[in-house]
CSV table of C-alpha atoms in Angstrom, one decimal:
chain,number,residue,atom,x,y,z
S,156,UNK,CA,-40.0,-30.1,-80.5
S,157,UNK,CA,-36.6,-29.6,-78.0
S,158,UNK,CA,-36.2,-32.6,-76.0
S,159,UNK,CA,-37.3,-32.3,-73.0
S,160,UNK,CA,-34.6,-35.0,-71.5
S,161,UNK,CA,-33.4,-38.5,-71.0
S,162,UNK,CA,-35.6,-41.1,-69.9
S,163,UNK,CA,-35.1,-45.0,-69.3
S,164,UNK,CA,-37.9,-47.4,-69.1
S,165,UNK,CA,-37.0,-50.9,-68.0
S,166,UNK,CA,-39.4,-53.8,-69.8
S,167,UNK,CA,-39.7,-52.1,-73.3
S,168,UNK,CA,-41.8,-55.1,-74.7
S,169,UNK,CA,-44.2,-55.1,-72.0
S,170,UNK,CA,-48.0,-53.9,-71.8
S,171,UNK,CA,-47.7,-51.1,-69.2
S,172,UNK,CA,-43.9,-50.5,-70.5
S,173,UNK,CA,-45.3,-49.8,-73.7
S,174,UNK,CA,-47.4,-47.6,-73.1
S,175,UNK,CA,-45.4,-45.2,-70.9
S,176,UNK,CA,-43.0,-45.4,-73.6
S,177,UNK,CA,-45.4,-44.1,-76.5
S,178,UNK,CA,-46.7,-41.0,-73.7
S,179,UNK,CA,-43.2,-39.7,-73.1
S,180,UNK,CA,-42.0,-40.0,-76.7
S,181,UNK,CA,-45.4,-37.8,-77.5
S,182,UNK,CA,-44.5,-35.6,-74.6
S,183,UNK,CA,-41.2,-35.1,-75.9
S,184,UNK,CA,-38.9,-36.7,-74.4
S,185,UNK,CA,-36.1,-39.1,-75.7
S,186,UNK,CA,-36.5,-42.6,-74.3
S,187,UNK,CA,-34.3,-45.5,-73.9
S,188,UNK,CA,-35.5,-48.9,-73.0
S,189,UNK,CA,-34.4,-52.1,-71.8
S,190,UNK,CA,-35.4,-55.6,-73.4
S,191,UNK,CA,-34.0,-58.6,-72.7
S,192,UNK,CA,-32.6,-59.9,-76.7
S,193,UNK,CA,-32.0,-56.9,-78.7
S,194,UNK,CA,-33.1,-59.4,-81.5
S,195,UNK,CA,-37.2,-58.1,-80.6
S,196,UNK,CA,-36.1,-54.2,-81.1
S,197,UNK,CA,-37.9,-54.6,-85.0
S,198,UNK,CA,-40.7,-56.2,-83.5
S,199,UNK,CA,-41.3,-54.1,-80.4
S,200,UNK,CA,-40.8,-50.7,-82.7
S,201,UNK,CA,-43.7,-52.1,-84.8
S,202,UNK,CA,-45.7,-52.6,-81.6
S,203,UNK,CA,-45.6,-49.2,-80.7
S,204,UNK,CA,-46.2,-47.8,-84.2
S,205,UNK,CA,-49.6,-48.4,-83.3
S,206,UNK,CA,-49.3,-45.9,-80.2
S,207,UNK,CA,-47.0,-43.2,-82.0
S,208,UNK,CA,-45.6,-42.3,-84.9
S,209,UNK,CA,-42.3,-40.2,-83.1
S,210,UNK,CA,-39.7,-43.6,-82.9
S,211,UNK,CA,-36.8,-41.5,-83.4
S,212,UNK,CA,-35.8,-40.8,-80.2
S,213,UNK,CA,-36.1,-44.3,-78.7
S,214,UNK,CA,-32.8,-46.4,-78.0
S,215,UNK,CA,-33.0,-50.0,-77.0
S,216,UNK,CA,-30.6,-51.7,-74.6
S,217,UNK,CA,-30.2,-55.2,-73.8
S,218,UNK,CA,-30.6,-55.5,-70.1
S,219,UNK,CA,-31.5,-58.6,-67.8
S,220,UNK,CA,-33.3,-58.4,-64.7
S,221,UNK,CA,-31.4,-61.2,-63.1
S,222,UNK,CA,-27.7,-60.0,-64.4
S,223,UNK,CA,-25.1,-57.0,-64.5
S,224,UNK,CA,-24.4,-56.8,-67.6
S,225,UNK,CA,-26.2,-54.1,-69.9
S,226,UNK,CA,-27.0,-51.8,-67.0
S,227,UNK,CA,-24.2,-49.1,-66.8
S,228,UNK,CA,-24.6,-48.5,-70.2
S,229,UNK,CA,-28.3,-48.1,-69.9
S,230,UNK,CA,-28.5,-45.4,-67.1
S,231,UNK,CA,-25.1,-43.6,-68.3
S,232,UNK,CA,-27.1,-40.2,-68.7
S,233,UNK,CA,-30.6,-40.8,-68.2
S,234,UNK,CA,-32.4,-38.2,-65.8
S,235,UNK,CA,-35.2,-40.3,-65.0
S,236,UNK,CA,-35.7,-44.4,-64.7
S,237,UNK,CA,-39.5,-45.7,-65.0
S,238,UNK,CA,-38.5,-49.3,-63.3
S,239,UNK,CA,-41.4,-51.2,-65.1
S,240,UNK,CA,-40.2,-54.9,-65.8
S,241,UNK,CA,-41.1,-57.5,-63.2
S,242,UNK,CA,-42.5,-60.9,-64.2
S,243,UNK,CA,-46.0,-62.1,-64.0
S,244,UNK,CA,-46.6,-65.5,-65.7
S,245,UNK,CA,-50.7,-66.4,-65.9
S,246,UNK,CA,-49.7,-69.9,-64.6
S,247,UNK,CA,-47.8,-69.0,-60.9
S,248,UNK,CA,-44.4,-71.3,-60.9
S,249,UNK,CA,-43.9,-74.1,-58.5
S,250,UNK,CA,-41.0,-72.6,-56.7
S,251,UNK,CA,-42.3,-68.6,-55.9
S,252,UNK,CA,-38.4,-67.9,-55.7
S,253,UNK,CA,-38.5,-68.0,-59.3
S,254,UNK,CA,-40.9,-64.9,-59.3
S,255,UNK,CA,-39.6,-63.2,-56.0
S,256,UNK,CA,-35.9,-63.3,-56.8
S,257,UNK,CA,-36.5,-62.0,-60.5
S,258,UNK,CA,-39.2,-58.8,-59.1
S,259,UNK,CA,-36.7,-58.1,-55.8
S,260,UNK,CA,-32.9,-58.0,-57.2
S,261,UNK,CA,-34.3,-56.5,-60.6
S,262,UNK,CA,-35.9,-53.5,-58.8
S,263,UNK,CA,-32.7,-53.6,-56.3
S,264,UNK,CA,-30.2,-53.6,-59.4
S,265,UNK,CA,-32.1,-51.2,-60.8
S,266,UNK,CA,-32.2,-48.6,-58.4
S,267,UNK,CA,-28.4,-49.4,-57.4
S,268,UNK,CA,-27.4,-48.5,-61.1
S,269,UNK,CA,-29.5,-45.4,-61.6
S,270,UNK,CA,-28.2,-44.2,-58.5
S,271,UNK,CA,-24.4,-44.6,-59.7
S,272,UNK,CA,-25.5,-42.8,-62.4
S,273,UNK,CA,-26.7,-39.7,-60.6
S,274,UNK,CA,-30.9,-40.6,-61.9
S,275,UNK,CA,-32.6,-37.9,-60.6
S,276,UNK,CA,-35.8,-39.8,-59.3
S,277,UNK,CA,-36.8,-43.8,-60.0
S,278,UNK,CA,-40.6,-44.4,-61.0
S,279,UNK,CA,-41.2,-48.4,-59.7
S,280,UNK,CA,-44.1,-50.2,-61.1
S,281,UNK,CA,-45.0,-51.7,-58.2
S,282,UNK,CA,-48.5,-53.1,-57.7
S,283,UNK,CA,-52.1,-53.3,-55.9
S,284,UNK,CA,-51.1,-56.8,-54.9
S,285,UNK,CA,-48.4,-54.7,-52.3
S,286,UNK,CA,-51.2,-52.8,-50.6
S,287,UNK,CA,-54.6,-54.8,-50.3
S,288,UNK,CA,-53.9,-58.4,-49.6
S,289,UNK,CA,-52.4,-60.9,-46.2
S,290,UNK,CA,-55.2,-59.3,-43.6
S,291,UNK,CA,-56.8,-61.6,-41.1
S,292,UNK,CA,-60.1,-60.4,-41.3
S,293,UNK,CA,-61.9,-59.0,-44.8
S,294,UNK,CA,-62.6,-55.1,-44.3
S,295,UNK,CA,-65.3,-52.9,-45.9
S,296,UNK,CA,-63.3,-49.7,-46.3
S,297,UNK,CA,-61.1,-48.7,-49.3
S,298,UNK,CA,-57.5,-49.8,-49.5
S,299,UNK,CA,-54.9,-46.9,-49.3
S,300,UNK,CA,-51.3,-46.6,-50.0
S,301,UNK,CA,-51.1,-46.5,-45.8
S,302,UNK,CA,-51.7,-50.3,-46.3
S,303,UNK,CA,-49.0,-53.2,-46.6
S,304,UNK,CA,-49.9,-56.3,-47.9
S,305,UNK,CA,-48.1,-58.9,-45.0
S,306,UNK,CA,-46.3,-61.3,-47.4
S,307,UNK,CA,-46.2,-64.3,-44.7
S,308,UNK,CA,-50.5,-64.6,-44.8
S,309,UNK,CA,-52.0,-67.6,-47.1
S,310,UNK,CA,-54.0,-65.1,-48.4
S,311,UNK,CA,-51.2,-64.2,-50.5
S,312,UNK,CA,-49.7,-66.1,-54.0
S,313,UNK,CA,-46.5,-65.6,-55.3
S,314,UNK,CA,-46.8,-63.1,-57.9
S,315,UNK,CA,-48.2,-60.7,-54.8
S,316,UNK,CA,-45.1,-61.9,-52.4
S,317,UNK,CA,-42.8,-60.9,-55.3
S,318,UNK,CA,-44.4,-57.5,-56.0
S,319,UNK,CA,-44.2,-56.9,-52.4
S,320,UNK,CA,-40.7,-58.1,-50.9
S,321,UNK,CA,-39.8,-56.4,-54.1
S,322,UNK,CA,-41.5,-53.1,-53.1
S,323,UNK,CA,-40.4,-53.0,-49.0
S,324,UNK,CA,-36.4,-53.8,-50.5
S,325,UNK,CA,-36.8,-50.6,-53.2
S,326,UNK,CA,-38.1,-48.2,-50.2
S,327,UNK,CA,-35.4,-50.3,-47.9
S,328,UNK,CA,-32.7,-49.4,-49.9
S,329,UNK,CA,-34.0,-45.8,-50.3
S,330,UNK,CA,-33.6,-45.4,-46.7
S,331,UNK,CA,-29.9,-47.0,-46.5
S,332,UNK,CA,-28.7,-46.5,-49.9
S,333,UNK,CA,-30.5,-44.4,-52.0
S,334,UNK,CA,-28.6,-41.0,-51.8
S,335,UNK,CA,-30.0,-38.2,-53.0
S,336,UNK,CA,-31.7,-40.0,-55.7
S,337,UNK,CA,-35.7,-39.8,-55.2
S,338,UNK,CA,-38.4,-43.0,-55.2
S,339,UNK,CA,-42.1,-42.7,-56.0
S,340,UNK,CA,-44.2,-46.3,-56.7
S,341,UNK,CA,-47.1,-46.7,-58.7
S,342,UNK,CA,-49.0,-49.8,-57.6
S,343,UNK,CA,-51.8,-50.9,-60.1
S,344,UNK,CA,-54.7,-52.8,-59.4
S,345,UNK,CA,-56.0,-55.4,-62.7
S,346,UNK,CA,-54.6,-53.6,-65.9
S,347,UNK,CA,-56.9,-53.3,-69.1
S,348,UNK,CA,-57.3,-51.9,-71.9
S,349,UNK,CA,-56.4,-51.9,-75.6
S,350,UNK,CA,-53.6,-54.7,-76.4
S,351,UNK,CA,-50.6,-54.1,-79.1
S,352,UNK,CA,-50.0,-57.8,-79.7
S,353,UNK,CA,-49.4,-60.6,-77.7
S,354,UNK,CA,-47.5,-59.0,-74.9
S,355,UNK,CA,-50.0,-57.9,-72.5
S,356,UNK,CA,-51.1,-57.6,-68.8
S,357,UNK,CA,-52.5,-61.0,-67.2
S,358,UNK,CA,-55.4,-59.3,-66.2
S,359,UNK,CA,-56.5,-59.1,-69.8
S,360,UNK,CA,-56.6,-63.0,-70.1
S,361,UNK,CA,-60.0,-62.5,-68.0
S,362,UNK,CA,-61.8,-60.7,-70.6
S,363,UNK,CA,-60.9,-63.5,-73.5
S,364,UNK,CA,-61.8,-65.8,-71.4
S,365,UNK,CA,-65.4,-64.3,-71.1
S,366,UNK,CA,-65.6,-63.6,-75.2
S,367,UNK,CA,-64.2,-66.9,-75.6
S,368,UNK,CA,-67.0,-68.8,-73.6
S,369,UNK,CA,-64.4,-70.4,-71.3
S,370,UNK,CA,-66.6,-70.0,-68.4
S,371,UNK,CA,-69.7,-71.8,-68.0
S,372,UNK,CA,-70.8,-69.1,-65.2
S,373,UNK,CA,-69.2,-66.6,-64.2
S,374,UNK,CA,-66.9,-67.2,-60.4
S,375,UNK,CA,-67.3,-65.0,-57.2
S,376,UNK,CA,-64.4,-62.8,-58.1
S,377,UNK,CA,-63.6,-59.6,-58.4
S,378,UNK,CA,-61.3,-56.7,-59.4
S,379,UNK,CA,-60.4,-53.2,-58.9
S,380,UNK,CA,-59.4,-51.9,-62.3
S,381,UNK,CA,-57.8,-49.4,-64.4
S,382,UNK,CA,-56.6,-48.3,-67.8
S,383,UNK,CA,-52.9,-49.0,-69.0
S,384,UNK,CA,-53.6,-45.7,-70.6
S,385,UNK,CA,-53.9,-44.2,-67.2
S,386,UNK,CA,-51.0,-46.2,-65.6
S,387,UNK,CA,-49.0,-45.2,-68.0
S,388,UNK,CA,-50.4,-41.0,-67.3
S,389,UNK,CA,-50.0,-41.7,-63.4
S,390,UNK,CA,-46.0,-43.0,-64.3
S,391,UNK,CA,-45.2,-39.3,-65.8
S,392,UNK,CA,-47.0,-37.7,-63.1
S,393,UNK,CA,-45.2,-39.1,-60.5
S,394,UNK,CA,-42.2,-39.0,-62.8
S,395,UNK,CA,-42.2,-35.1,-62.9
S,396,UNK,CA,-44.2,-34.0,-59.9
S,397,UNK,CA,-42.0,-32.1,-57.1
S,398,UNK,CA,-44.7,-33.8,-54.8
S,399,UNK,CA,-44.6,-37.0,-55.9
S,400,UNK,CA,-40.9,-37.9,-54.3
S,401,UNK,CA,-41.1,-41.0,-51.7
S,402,UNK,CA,-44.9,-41.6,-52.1
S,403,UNK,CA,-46.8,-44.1,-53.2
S,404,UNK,CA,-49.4,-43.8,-56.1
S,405,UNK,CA,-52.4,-46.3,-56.0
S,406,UNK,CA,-53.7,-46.5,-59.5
S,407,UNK,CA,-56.9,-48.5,-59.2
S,408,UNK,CA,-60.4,-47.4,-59.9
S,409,UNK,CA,-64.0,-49.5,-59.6
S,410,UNK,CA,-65.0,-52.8,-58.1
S,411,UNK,CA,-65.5,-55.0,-60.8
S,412,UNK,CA,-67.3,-58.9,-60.5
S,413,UNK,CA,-66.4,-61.1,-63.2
S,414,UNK,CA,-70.4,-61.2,-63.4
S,415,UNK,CA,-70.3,-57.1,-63.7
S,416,UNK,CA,-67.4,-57.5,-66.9
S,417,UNK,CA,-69.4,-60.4,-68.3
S,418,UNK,CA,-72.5,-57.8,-68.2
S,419,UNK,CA,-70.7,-54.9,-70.0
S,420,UNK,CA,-69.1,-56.7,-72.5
S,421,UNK,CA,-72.7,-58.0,-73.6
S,422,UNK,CA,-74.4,-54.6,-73.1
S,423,UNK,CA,-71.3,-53.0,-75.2
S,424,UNK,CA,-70.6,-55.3,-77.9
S,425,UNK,CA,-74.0,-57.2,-78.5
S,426,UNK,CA,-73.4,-60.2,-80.9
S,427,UNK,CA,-69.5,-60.3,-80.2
S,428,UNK,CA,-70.1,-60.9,-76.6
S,429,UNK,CA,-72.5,-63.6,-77.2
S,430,UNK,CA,-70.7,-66.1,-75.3
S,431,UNK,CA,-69.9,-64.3,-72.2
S,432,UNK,CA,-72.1,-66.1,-69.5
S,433,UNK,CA,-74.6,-64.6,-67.4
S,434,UNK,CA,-74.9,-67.0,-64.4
S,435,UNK,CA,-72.8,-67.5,-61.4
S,436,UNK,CA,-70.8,-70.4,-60.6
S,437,UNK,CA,-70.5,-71.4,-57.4
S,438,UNK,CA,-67.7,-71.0,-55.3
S,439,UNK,CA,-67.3,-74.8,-54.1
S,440,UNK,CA,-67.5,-75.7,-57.9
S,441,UNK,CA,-64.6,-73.6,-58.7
S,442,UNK,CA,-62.7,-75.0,-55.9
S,443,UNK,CA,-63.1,-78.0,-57.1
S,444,UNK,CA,-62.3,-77.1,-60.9
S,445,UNK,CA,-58.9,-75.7,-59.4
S,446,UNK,CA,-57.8,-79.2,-58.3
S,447,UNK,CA,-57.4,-79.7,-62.9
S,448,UNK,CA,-56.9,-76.3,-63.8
S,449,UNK,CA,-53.4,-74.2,-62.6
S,450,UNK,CA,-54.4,-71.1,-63.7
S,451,UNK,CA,-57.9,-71.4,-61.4
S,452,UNK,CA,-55.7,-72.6,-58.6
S,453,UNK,CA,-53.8,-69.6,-58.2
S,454,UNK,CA,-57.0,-67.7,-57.5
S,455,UNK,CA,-59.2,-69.7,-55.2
S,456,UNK,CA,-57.8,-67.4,-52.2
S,457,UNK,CA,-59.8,-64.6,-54.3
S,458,UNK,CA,-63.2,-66.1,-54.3
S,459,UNK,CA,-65.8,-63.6,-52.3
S,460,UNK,CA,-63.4,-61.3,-51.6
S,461,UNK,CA,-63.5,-57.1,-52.3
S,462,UNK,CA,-60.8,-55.2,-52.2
S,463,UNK,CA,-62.0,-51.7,-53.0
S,464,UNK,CA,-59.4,-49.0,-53.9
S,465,UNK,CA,-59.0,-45.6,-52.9
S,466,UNK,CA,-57.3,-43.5,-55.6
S,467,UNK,CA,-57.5,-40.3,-53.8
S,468,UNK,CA,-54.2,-39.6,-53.2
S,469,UNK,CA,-53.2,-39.9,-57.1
S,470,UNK,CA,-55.9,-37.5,-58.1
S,471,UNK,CA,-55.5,-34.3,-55.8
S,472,UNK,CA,-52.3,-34.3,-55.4
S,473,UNK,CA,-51.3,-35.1,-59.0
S,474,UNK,CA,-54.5,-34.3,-60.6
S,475,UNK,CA,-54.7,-37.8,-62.4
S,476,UNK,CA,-58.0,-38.5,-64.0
S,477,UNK,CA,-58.7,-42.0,-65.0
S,478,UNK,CA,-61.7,-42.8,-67.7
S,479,UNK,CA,-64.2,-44.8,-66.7
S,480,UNK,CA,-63.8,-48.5,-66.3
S,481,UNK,CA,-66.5,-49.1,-68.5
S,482,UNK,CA,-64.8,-47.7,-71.2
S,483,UNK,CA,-61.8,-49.6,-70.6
S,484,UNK,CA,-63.5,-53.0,-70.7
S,485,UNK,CA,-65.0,-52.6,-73.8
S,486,UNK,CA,-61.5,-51.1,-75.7
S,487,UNK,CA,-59.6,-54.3,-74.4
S,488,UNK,CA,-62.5,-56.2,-75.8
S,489,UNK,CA,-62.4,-54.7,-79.4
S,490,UNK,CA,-58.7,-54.9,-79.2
S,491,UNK,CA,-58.6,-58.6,-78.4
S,492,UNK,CA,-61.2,-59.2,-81.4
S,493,UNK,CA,-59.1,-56.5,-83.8
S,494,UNK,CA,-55.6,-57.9,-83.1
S,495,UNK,CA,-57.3,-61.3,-84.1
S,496,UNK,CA,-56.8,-62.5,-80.4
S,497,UNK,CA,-60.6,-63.5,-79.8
S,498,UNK,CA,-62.7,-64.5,-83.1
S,499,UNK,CA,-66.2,-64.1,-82.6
């Protein structure tokens, strides 16, 4: 198969990263990537073995979001950037500045570097936590990429500041700085589906937590989810799509309770989801669970609230077609138990 180009993704060992590596390597396309100690290159390559066979044409690079150095040499070339690195730690820092600064100058460094290098058009991996959260008042219609979260509300945490700041300085420095280069963001809402290894999306730590029996009950809070499968899809649509230049891609699908994941996975996998619970727990009672636990903490702001997405936009005009949520709770389930993660 003739290549069909040169394309960078930043955050090689990463879930999403990952995956958008393996679909343009099968699409044929030569790939380079970005991880920060070239000494994981033999274990990341393994990773993806279990996504495709075609390695050849993927190059690693060491690059940092938080430094210079690696950069140049990265873009020197490369048609198209997907900018998918950002951090997103399951326990939230004390200092937020050490998740903002990281998401912000990484995208900005980014961008500035492909556009030196004449990039035709930067994919960001932006996120759902940019569009749907900071509003006064909860609403009962759909969030669309129209919407801003407003970083300043307390009904914000730090990993959605960072994903935001980091978003308004990429489309910022479009406007000022950008050239002719083009911009398009995809903004996920809670990532599943099937893991590689260790490395994957935060979101995933829900459903071990269910299979696990780490809840007694299951807390007032929900998601709107997706497939990394189809994050990764939506990334080479909006990668290659004349249409997709300076828009914004929201790639979220159904409402999901924790109650309504706990359900599936015992519908689904029977015996293996034995110890997913099938009561509520209260939301003063996970309040006051929050005061001991970090990782809780982070999410009380959450409890009772829906944020529905509308993914509209993403399937007419780039005719993306998630699978159905269910499907995708129930692969990140048997991934979990197959990669040894969860032992039931």
């Amino acid at each position: 198969m003739a290549s069909k180009g040169l394309v960078l993704v930043t955050g090689g060992s990463g879930y999403i990263g990952g995956y958008v590596i393996a679909q343009l390597l099968e699409a044929g396309y030569h790939v380079r990537t970005t991880i920060r100690n070239l000494g994981r290159e033999p274990e990341v390559r393994e990773t993806l073995k279990k996504l495709t066979p075609n390695l050849d044409n993927l190059t690693f690079f060491a690059a940092d979001l938080t430094r210079d150095d690696g950069w140049a040499e990265a873009v020197e070339g490369v048609e198209f950037v997907h900018h998918v690195a950002s951090p997103f730690p399951a326990v939230m820092p004390k200092d937020e500045n050490e998740l903002i600064g990281p998401a912000r100058e990484g995208a900005l460094r980014a961008l500035r570097f492909a556009r030196d290098a004449g990039v035709k058009r930067v994919v960001l991996t932006s996120s759902m936590a940019a569009i749907a959260y900071g509003q006064a008042q909860p609403r009962t219609t759909a969030y669309t990429e129209a919407d801003w979260t407003d970083e300043t509300s307390p009904d914000t945490g730090a990993y959605i500041r960072s994903k935001t700041i980091a978003e308004r300085a990429a489309w910022d420095f479009m406007k000022t700085e950008g050239g002719t280069m083009e911009l398009a963001t995809v903004n996920p809402g809670a990532v599943l589906g099937p893991i590689l290894g260790p490395d994957f999306s935060t979101s995933i730590l829900l459903v071990q937590k269910l299979l696990n029996g780490d809840f007694p009950a299951c807390p007032r809070l929900g998601f709107s989810l997706v497939d990394v499968r189809d994050v990764a899809d939506l990334h080479i649509r909006a990668m290659t799509h004349e249409k997709a230049a300076g828009e914004r891609f929201m790639a979220a699908c159904d409402w999901y309770w924790v109650e309504d994941v706990a359900r599936v996975l015992r519908e689904d996998l029977g015996t293996q989801a034995r110890k997913a619970p099938t009561g509520r727990l209260p939301s003063w009672l996970v309040r006051i669970i929050a005061n001991f636990d970090p990782v809780i903490r982070g999410i009380t702001f959450e409890l009772e609230k829906v944020r529905m997405a509308d993914n509209s936009k993403a399937k007419t005009l780039l005719g993306w077609t998630p699978r159905d949520v269910r499907t995708s709770i129930t692969d990140t389930a048997r991934s979990l138990i197959r990669e040894g993660i969860v032992r039931v």
